[in-house]
Amino acid sequence: MESSDNYLLCNPVFDDFFNLTATYKLDSDILFPYIQIRDRNGEVVGPRIDMKWAENMTVDGDLSILKYKSKAAAWFVSNCNSRSGRKELGQKLQRALQKYGLTLDIYGKCGPFKCPRNKKKQCDDMLEKDYFFYLSFENSFAEDYVTEKVLTPLHHNAVPIVFGGANYSRFLPPDTYLDARMMTPEEIASTVTRLMRSPEEYKKYFRWKSYYTYRDPSDTHSVCAVCEYLNNESIMKQHTVYNNFRAWWNPNYRKRCKL
């Protein structure tokens, strides 16, 4: 499912039309998430609007692989032109890192480095072994729009540098990521440099691994969620209508639709 920023609903016919929603937005009636967060017991706990993270998390487990890392940041990207302006931000971050003698290595159609999709495991292994950080930049800004891009660093022992329209505290524990909307490229470059030089501080960004797991929901998750919802008799007895669905889907629709 694409973001509400890429797929506007301008026609008023959509208002007073739907009585249920099934999207990536966390206030949907039925949630179709790109990522799923489970606790140590395997229970699904997020993402949520009111996400409650474990407190006083400590570093645990084997993180020996981190000591072999030598490169600052990587980015696997093929869509070079996007509404979010991520390409331009990536270029600014590259220049900021260069001042510290570091690089942002861009793989795919948008950069000089190559790592073919048919060699995904090799690419992932390279990320895990060599890089401290990974750019999880979304192609558009929309509330709660956090895609599988964030799973790449989480699954391969790199710290995500995120860029999107979501409130990332709903998706990631504090002090586990850098938010490029809240920091300038210079601030990110400075933080990257500091953490690369401070292994113990860098390790703290992986405290979450002892408390949570991140997954890509199964192919049947959405179908099962719909079935469960529709078989709930108490919910089915309720009658609701989204009077202003266009505003719910994208609060900025009037400006974008030129209404």
Short mmCIF file of N, CA and C in Angstrom, two decimals, residues 105-252:
data_model
loop_
_atom_site.label_atom_id
_atom_site.label_comp_id
_atom_site.label_asym_id
_atom_site.label_seq_id
_atom_site.Cartn_x
_atom_site.Cartn_y
_atom_site.Cartn_z
N ASP A 105 27.96 5.53 1.25
CA ASP A 105 28.04 4.72 0.03
C ASP A 105 26.63 4.39 -0.46
N ILE A 106 26.31 4.89 -1.65
CA ILE A 106 24.97 4.71 -2.21
C ILE A 106 25.02 3.60 -3.26
N TYR A 107 24.21 2.57 -3.02
CA TYR A 107 24.15 1.41 -3.91
C TYR A 107 22.87 1.44 -4.73
N GLY A 108 22.96 1.03 -5.99
CA GLY A 108 21.78 0.97 -6.84
C GLY A 108 21.79 2.02 -7.93
N LYS A 109 20.63 2.29 -8.49
CA LYS A 109 20.52 3.20 -9.63
C LYS A 109 20.90 4.64 -9.28
N CYS A 110 20.86 4.98 -8.00
CA CYS A 110 21.08 6.37 -7.60
C CYS A 110 22.51 6.65 -7.13
N GLY A 111 23.39 5.67 -7.23
CA GLY A 111 24.75 5.87 -6.76
C GLY A 111 25.75 5.05 -7.56
N PRO A 112 27.03 5.22 -7.26
CA PRO A 112 28.08 4.55 -8.03
C PRO A 112 28.34 3.10 -7.63
N PHE A 113 27.79 2.68 -6.49
CA PHE A 113 28.06 1.33 -6.00
C PHE A 113 26.96 0.37 -6.44
N LYS A 114 27.34 -0.86 -6.71
CA LYS A 114 26.39 -1.85 -7.20
C LYS A 114 26.29 -3.03 -6.23
N CYS A 115 25.07 -3.47 -6.03
CA CYS A 115 24.81 -4.68 -5.26
C CYS A 115 23.49 -5.23 -5.79
N PRO A 116 23.53 -6.09 -6.80
CA PRO A 116 22.32 -6.55 -7.50
C PRO A 116 21.31 -7.20 -6.56
N ARG A 117 20.05 -7.03 -6.89
CA ARG A 117 18.99 -7.59 -6.06
C ARG A 117 19.03 -9.11 -6.02
N ASN A 118 19.57 -9.72 -7.06
CA ASN A 118 19.64 -11.19 -7.05
C ASN A 118 20.77 -11.70 -6.16
N LYS A 119 21.49 -10.77 -5.53
CA LYS A 119 22.52 -11.12 -4.55
C LYS A 119 22.20 -10.47 -3.21
N LYS A 120 20.93 -10.50 -2.86
CA LYS A 120 20.48 -9.80 -1.66
C LYS A 120 21.23 -10.24 -0.41
N LYS A 121 21.42 -11.54 -0.24
CA LYS A 121 22.09 -12.02 0.97
C LYS A 121 23.51 -11.47 1.07
N GLN A 122 24.20 -11.42 -0.05
CA GLN A 122 25.56 -10.87 -0.04
C GLN A 122 25.54 -9.40 0.33
N CYS A 123 24.55 -8.68 -0.18
CA CYS A 123 24.42 -7.25 0.14
C CYS A 123 24.14 -7.06 1.63
N ASP A 124 23.22 -7.86 2.15
CA ASP A 124 22.86 -7.76 3.56
C ASP A 124 24.05 -8.12 4.45
N ASP A 125 24.78 -9.16 4.07
CA ASP A 125 25.95 -9.56 4.85
C ASP A 125 27.01 -8.46 4.84
N MET A 126 27.17 -7.81 3.70
CA MET A 126 28.12 -6.71 3.60
C MET A 126 27.72 -5.56 4.52
N LEU A 127 26.42 -5.23 4.52
CA LEU A 127 25.92 -4.16 5.39
C LEU A 127 26.21 -4.49 6.85
N GLU A 128 25.91 -5.71 7.24
CA GLU A 128 26.08 -6.11 8.63
C GLU A 128 27.55 -6.10 9.05
N LYS A 129 28.42 -6.50 8.16
CA LYS A 129 29.84 -6.62 8.49
C LYS A 129 30.56 -5.27 8.45
N ASP A 130 30.22 -4.42 7.47
CA ASP A 130 31.06 -3.25 7.20
C ASP A 130 30.52 -1.92 7.72
N TYR A 131 29.20 -1.76 7.80
CA TYR A 131 28.64 -0.42 8.00
C TYR A 131 28.05 -0.20 9.39
N PHE A 132 28.28 1.00 9.91
CA PHE A 132 27.72 1.39 11.20
C PHE A 132 26.27 1.84 11.07
N PHE A 133 25.96 2.56 9.98
CA PHE A 133 24.63 3.16 9.82
C PHE A 133 24.05 2.83 8.45
N TYR A 134 22.72 2.93 8.38
CA TYR A 134 22.02 2.68 7.12
C TYR A 134 20.90 3.70 6.98
N LEU A 135 20.73 4.25 5.77
CA LEU A 135 19.69 5.24 5.53
C LEU A 135 18.36 4.57 5.22
N SER A 136 17.39 4.75 6.10
CA SER A 136 16.02 4.26 5.87
C SER A 136 15.17 5.48 5.53
N PHE A 137 15.31 5.96 4.30
CA PHE A 137 14.63 7.16 3.84
C PHE A 137 13.38 6.77 3.05
N GLU A 138 12.22 7.27 3.47
CA GLU A 138 10.97 6.98 2.77
C GLU A 138 10.86 7.85 1.52
N ASN A 139 10.06 7.39 0.55
CA ASN A 139 9.91 8.14 -0.70
C ASN A 139 8.90 9.26 -0.60
N SER A 140 8.15 9.32 0.51
CA SER A 140 7.16 10.38 0.70
C SER A 140 6.87 10.52 2.18
N PHE A 141 6.29 11.67 2.52
CA PHE A 141 5.94 11.95 3.91
C PHE A 141 4.46 11.68 4.13
N ALA A 142 4.15 10.84 5.10
CA ALA A 142 2.77 10.58 5.48
C ALA A 142 2.76 10.05 6.90
N GLU A 143 1.73 10.39 7.64
CA GLU A 143 1.62 9.94 9.02
C GLU A 143 1.62 8.41 9.08
N ASP A 144 2.46 7.87 9.96
CA ASP A 144 2.56 6.42 10.21
C ASP A 144 3.11 5.62 9.02
N TYR A 145 3.59 6.30 8.00
CA TYR A 145 4.11 5.59 6.83
C TYR A 145 5.58 5.22 7.07
N VAL A 146 5.77 4.05 7.66
CA VAL A 146 7.11 3.50 7.91
C VAL A 146 7.14 2.13 7.25
N THR A 147 7.94 1.99 6.22
CA THR A 147 7.92 0.77 5.42
C THR A 147 9.03 -0.20 5.84
N GLU A 148 9.14 -1.26 5.06
CA GLU A 148 10.13 -2.29 5.35
C GLU A 148 11.57 -1.78 5.25
N LYS A 149 11.74 -0.55 4.74
CA LYS A 149 13.10 0.01 4.65
C LYS A 149 13.79 0.05 6.01
N VAL A 150 13.02 0.22 7.06
CA VAL A 150 13.63 0.30 8.39
C VAL A 150 14.05 -1.08 8.89
N LEU A 151 13.50 -2.14 8.29
CA LEU A 151 13.88 -3.49 8.71
C LEU A 151 15.29 -3.86 8.26
N THR A 152 15.74 -3.26 7.18
CA THR A 152 17.07 -3.61 6.65
C THR A 152 18.16 -3.40 7.69
N PRO A 153 18.29 -2.22 8.30
CA PRO A 153 19.33 -2.08 9.33
C PRO A 153 19.02 -2.86 10.60
N LEU A 154 17.75 -2.91 10.99
CA LEU A 154 17.39 -3.60 12.23
C LEU A 154 17.74 -5.09 12.17
N HIS A 155 17.60 -5.68 11.00
CA HIS A 155 17.89 -7.11 10.84
C HIS A 155 19.37 -7.39 10.60
N HIS A 156 20.16 -6.32 10.37
CA HIS A 156 21.55 -6.56 10.00
C HIS A 156 22.52 -5.69 10.80
N ASN A 157 22.18 -5.48 12.05
CA ASN A 157 23.10 -4.85 13.02
C ASN A 157 23.70 -3.53 12.54
N ALA A 158 22.84 -2.68 12.02
CA ALA A 158 23.23 -1.31 11.69
C ALA A 158 22.21 -0.37 12.33
N VAL A 159 22.61 0.85 12.58
CA VAL A 159 21.70 1.82 13.18
C VAL A 159 20.98 2.58 12.07
N PRO A 160 19.65 2.62 12.08
CA PRO A 160 18.93 3.34 11.03
C PRO A 160 19.00 4.85 11.19
N ILE A 161 19.22 5.53 10.09
CA ILE A 161 19.02 6.97 10.00
C ILE A 161 17.72 7.14 9.24
N VAL A 162 16.67 7.56 9.92
CA VAL A 162 15.33 7.56 9.34
C VAL A 162 14.97 8.94 8.79
N PHE A 163 14.09 8.94 7.81
CA PHE A 163 13.60 10.18 7.19
C PHE A 163 12.22 9.89 6.63
N GLY A 164 11.21 10.45 7.25
CA GLY A 164 9.84 10.21 6.82
C GLY A 164 8.87 11.08 7.59
N GLY A 165 7.59 10.89 7.32
CA GLY A 165 6.56 11.73 7.93
C GLY A 165 5.98 11.17 9.21
N ALA A 166 6.48 10.04 9.67
CA ALA A 166 5.92 9.38 10.85
C ALA A 166 6.52 9.93 12.14
N ASN A 167 5.80 9.71 13.22
CA ASN A 167 6.36 9.89 14.55
C ASN A 167 7.07 8.58 14.88
N TYR A 168 8.38 8.58 14.76
CA TYR A 168 9.12 7.32 14.85
C TYR A 168 9.15 6.73 16.25
N SER A 169 8.74 7.50 17.26
CA SER A 169 8.67 6.93 18.61
C SER A 169 7.58 5.88 18.70
N ARG A 170 6.70 5.82 17.73
CA ARG A 170 5.68 4.78 17.67
C ARG A 170 6.22 3.48 17.10
N PHE A 171 7.38 3.56 16.47
CA PHE A 171 7.93 2.42 15.74
C PHE A 171 9.27 1.93 16.27
N LEU A 172 10.03 2.83 16.89
CA LEU A 172 11.38 2.48 17.34
C LEU A 172 11.61 3.00 18.75
N PRO A 173 12.28 2.22 19.60
CA PRO A 173 12.58 2.68 20.95
C PRO A 173 13.50 3.90 20.92
N PRO A 174 13.48 4.71 21.96
CA PRO A 174 14.38 5.87 22.00
C PRO A 174 15.84 5.44 21.99
N ASP A 175 16.67 6.30 21.42
CA ASP A 175 18.12 6.05 21.38
C ASP A 175 18.48 4.78 20.63
N THR A 176 17.73 4.51 19.56
CA THR A 176 18.08 3.38 18.69
C THR A 176 18.22 3.82 17.23
N TYR A 177 18.01 5.10 16.96
CA TYR A 177 18.03 5.60 15.59
C TYR A 177 18.36 7.08 15.59
N LEU A 178 18.69 7.60 14.41
CA LEU A 178 18.87 9.03 14.20
C LEU A 178 17.76 9.49 13.27
N ASP A 179 17.11 10.60 13.61
CA ASP A 179 15.98 11.10 12.82
C ASP A 179 16.45 12.30 12.00
N ALA A 180 16.50 12.13 10.69
CA ALA A 180 17.02 13.17 9.80
C ALA A 180 16.09 14.36 9.66
N ARG A 181 14.86 14.27 10.16
CA ARG A 181 13.97 15.43 10.16
C ARG A 181 14.19 16.28 11.40
N MET A 182 14.81 15.70 12.41
CA MET A 182 15.05 16.40 13.66
C MET A 182 16.50 16.87 13.80
N MET A 183 17.34 16.47 12.86
CA MET A 183 18.76 16.82 12.91
C MET A 183 19.20 17.34 11.55
N THR A 184 20.14 18.27 11.54
CA THR A 184 20.71 18.74 10.29
C THR A 184 21.72 17.70 9.80
N PRO A 185 22.07 17.74 8.51
CA PRO A 185 23.10 16.82 8.02
C PRO A 185 24.41 16.95 8.80
N GLU A 186 24.74 18.16 9.20
CA GLU A 186 25.97 18.38 9.97
C GLU A 186 25.87 17.72 11.34
N GLU A 187 24.70 17.81 11.98
CA GLU A 187 24.51 17.18 13.29
C GLU A 187 24.56 15.66 13.17
N ILE A 188 23.98 15.13 12.10
CA ILE A 188 24.03 13.68 11.89
C ILE A 188 25.48 13.23 11.69
N ALA A 189 26.21 13.95 10.84
CA ALA A 189 27.61 13.59 10.56
C ALA A 189 28.44 13.63 11.83
N SER A 190 28.21 14.63 12.66
CA SER A 190 28.94 14.75 13.92
C SER A 190 28.62 13.59 14.86
N THR A 191 27.33 13.22 14.92
CA THR A 191 26.91 12.11 15.78
C THR A 191 27.46 10.78 15.27
N VAL A 192 27.41 10.58 13.96
CA VAL A 192 27.97 9.36 13.36
C VAL A 192 29.45 9.23 13.72
N THR A 193 30.17 10.33 13.58
CA THR A 193 31.60 10.31 13.89
C THR A 193 31.85 9.97 15.35
N ARG A 194 31.09 10.61 16.23
CA ARG A 194 31.27 10.37 17.67
C ARG A 194 31.00 8.91 18.02
N LEU A 195 29.92 8.35 17.47
CA LEU A 195 29.56 6.97 17.80
C LEU A 195 30.54 5.96 17.21
N MET A 196 31.08 6.27 16.04
CA MET A 196 32.08 5.37 15.45
C MET A 196 33.35 5.33 16.29
N ARG A 197 33.63 6.43 16.96
CA ARG A 197 34.83 6.50 17.80
C ARG A 197 34.58 6.01 19.22
N SER A 198 33.33 5.75 19.55
CA SER A 198 32.97 5.33 20.91
C SER A 198 32.19 4.02 20.85
N PRO A 199 32.87 2.89 20.74
CA PRO A 199 32.20 1.59 20.58
C PRO A 199 31.16 1.29 21.65
N GLU A 200 31.44 1.64 22.90
CA GLU A 200 30.49 1.34 23.96
C GLU A 200 29.22 2.15 23.81
N GLU A 201 29.34 3.39 23.37
CA GLU A 201 28.16 4.22 23.14
C GLU A 201 27.37 3.70 21.95
N TYR A 202 28.09 3.28 20.91
CA TYR A 202 27.42 2.74 19.72
C TYR A 202 26.64 1.49 20.07
N LYS A 203 27.19 0.63 20.91
CA LYS A 203 26.52 -0.61 21.28
C LYS A 203 25.17 -0.36 21.95
N LYS A 204 25.05 0.78 22.63
CA LYS A 204 23.81 1.07 23.34
C LYS A 204 22.62 1.20 22.38
N TYR A 205 22.90 1.48 21.11
CA TYR A 205 21.83 1.60 20.12
C TYR A 205 21.23 0.24 19.77
N PHE A 206 21.78 -0.83 20.34
CA PHE A 206 21.27 -2.18 20.09
C PHE A 206 20.66 -2.80 21.33
N ARG A 207 20.41 -1.99 22.35
CA ARG A 207 19.80 -2.52 23.57
C ARG A 207 18.45 -3.16 23.30
N TRP A 208 17.75 -2.64 22.32
CA TRP A 208 16.41 -3.13 22.00
C TRP A 208 16.40 -4.62 21.64
N LYS A 209 17.51 -5.15 21.14
CA LYS A 209 17.54 -6.52 20.63
C LYS A 209 17.26 -7.56 21.70
N SER A 210 17.47 -7.20 22.97
CA SER A 210 17.19 -8.13 24.06
C SER A 210 15.73 -8.08 24.50
N TYR A 211 14.96 -7.16 23.92
CA TYR A 211 13.59 -6.94 24.37
C TYR A 211 12.56 -7.09 23.26
N TYR A 212 12.96 -6.83 22.02
CA TYR A 212 12.00 -6.83 20.91
C TYR A 212 12.57 -7.53 19.68
N THR A 213 11.67 -7.98 18.84
CA THR A 213 12.04 -8.44 17.50
C THR A 213 11.17 -7.70 16.49
N TYR A 214 11.73 -7.42 15.34
CA TYR A 214 11.01 -6.74 14.26
C TYR A 214 10.82 -7.72 13.11
N ARG A 215 9.61 -7.74 12.60
CA ARG A 215 9.30 -8.68 11.53
C ARG A 215 8.53 -8.00 10.39
N ASP A 216 8.64 -8.62 9.25
CA ASP A 216 7.79 -8.27 8.11
C ASP A 216 6.55 -9.14 8.25
N PRO A 217 5.36 -8.55 8.43
CA PRO A 217 4.15 -9.37 8.62
C PRO A 217 4.00 -10.39 7.50
N SER A 218 3.49 -11.55 7.85
CA SER A 218 3.32 -12.62 6.87
C SER A 218 2.33 -12.21 5.80
N ASP A 219 2.36 -12.93 4.69
CA ASP A 219 1.46 -12.64 3.58
C ASP A 219 0.00 -12.79 3.97
N THR A 220 -0.28 -13.61 4.97
CA THR A 220 -1.66 -13.86 5.37
C THR A 220 -2.12 -12.95 6.51
N HIS A 221 -1.21 -12.14 7.05
CA HIS A 221 -1.56 -11.33 8.23
C HIS A 221 -2.76 -10.43 7.96
N SER A 222 -2.74 -9.72 6.85
CA SER A 222 -3.80 -8.76 6.56
C SER A 222 -5.14 -9.46 6.36
N VAL A 223 -5.12 -10.59 5.65
CA VAL A 223 -6.35 -11.34 5.42
C VAL A 223 -6.93 -11.84 6.74
N CYS A 224 -6.07 -12.36 7.59
CA CYS A 224 -6.53 -12.86 8.89
C CYS A 224 -7.08 -11.73 9.75
N ALA A 225 -6.45 -10.56 9.68
CA ALA A 225 -6.92 -9.41 10.46
C ALA A 225 -8.31 -8.99 10.02
N VAL A 226 -8.56 -9.02 8.71
CA VAL A 226 -9.89 -8.67 8.20
C VAL A 226 -10.92 -9.70 8.67
N CYS A 227 -10.58 -10.98 8.56
CA CYS A 227 -11.51 -12.04 8.98
C CYS A 227 -11.84 -11.93 10.47
N GLU A 228 -10.83 -11.68 11.28
CA GLU A 228 -11.05 -11.56 12.72
C GLU A 228 -11.97 -10.39 13.03
N TYR A 229 -11.74 -9.29 12.35
CA TYR A 229 -12.55 -8.09 12.58
C TYR A 229 -14.00 -8.33 12.16
N LEU A 230 -14.19 -8.90 11.00
CA LEU A 230 -15.55 -9.08 10.47
C LEU A 230 -16.32 -10.16 11.22
N ASN A 231 -15.63 -11.00 11.94
CA ASN A 231 -16.30 -12.04 12.74
C ASN A 231 -16.53 -11.62 14.18
N ASN A 232 -16.24 -10.36 14.47
CA ASN A 232 -16.51 -9.82 15.80
C ASN A 232 -17.92 -9.25 15.81
N GLU A 233 -18.85 -9.95 16.42
CA GLU A 233 -20.27 -9.57 16.36
C GLU A 233 -20.53 -8.20 16.98
N SER A 234 -19.88 -7.89 18.07
CA SER A 234 -20.12 -6.60 18.72
C SER A 234 -19.70 -5.44 17.83
N ILE A 235 -18.60 -5.62 17.11
CA ILE A 235 -18.15 -4.57 16.20
C ILE A 235 -19.11 -4.46 15.01
N MET A 236 -19.55 -5.58 14.50
CA MET A 236 -20.43 -5.57 13.33
C MET A 236 -21.79 -4.94 13.63
N LYS A 237 -22.17 -4.88 14.89
CA LYS A 237 -23.44 -4.25 15.25
C LYS A 237 -23.34 -2.73 15.26
N GLN A 238 -22.13 -2.23 15.27
CA GLN A 238 -21.93 -0.78 15.28
C GLN A 238 -22.05 -0.23 13.87
N HIS A 239 -22.49 1.01 13.79
CA HIS A 239 -22.61 1.66 12.48
C HIS A 239 -21.82 2.96 12.50
N THR A 240 -20.77 3.00 11.74
CA THR A 240 -19.94 4.21 11.67
C THR A 240 -19.70 4.58 10.22
N VAL A 241 -19.47 5.87 10.00
CA VAL A 241 -19.16 6.37 8.67
C VAL A 241 -18.05 7.42 8.81
N TYR A 242 -17.10 7.37 7.91
CA TYR A 242 -16.04 8.38 7.90
C TYR A 242 -16.54 9.60 7.12
N ASN A 243 -17.04 10.57 7.87
CA ASN A 243 -17.64 11.74 7.23
C ASN A 243 -16.65 12.54 6.40
N ASN A 244 -15.44 12.66 6.90
CA ASN A 244 -14.42 13.42 6.17
C ASN A 244 -13.21 12.53 5.92
N PHE A 245 -13.44 11.53 5.10
CA PHE A 245 -12.41 10.53 4.86
C PHE A 245 -11.17 11.13 4.21
N ARG A 246 -11.35 12.09 3.33
CA ARG A 246 -10.20 12.68 2.65
C ARG A 246 -9.23 13.32 3.64
N ALA A 247 -9.77 13.99 4.64
CA ALA A 247 -8.93 14.63 5.66
C ALA A 247 -8.28 13.58 6.56
N TRP A 248 -9.00 12.50 6.83
CA TRP A 248 -8.41 11.42 7.63
C TRP A 248 -7.24 10.80 6.89
N TRP A 249 -7.42 10.55 5.61
CA TRP A 249 -6.38 9.91 4.81
C TRP A 249 -5.17 10.83 4.65
N ASN A 250 -5.40 12.08 4.38
CA ASN A 250 -4.30 13.04 4.24
C ASN A 250 -4.78 14.42 4.68
N PRO A 251 -4.37 14.86 5.88
CA PRO A 251 -4.82 16.16 6.40
C PRO A 251 -4.48 17.34 5.51
N ASN A 252 -3.52 17.17 4.61
CA ASN A 252 -3.11 18.27 3.72
C ASN A 252 -3.76 18.18 2.34
#
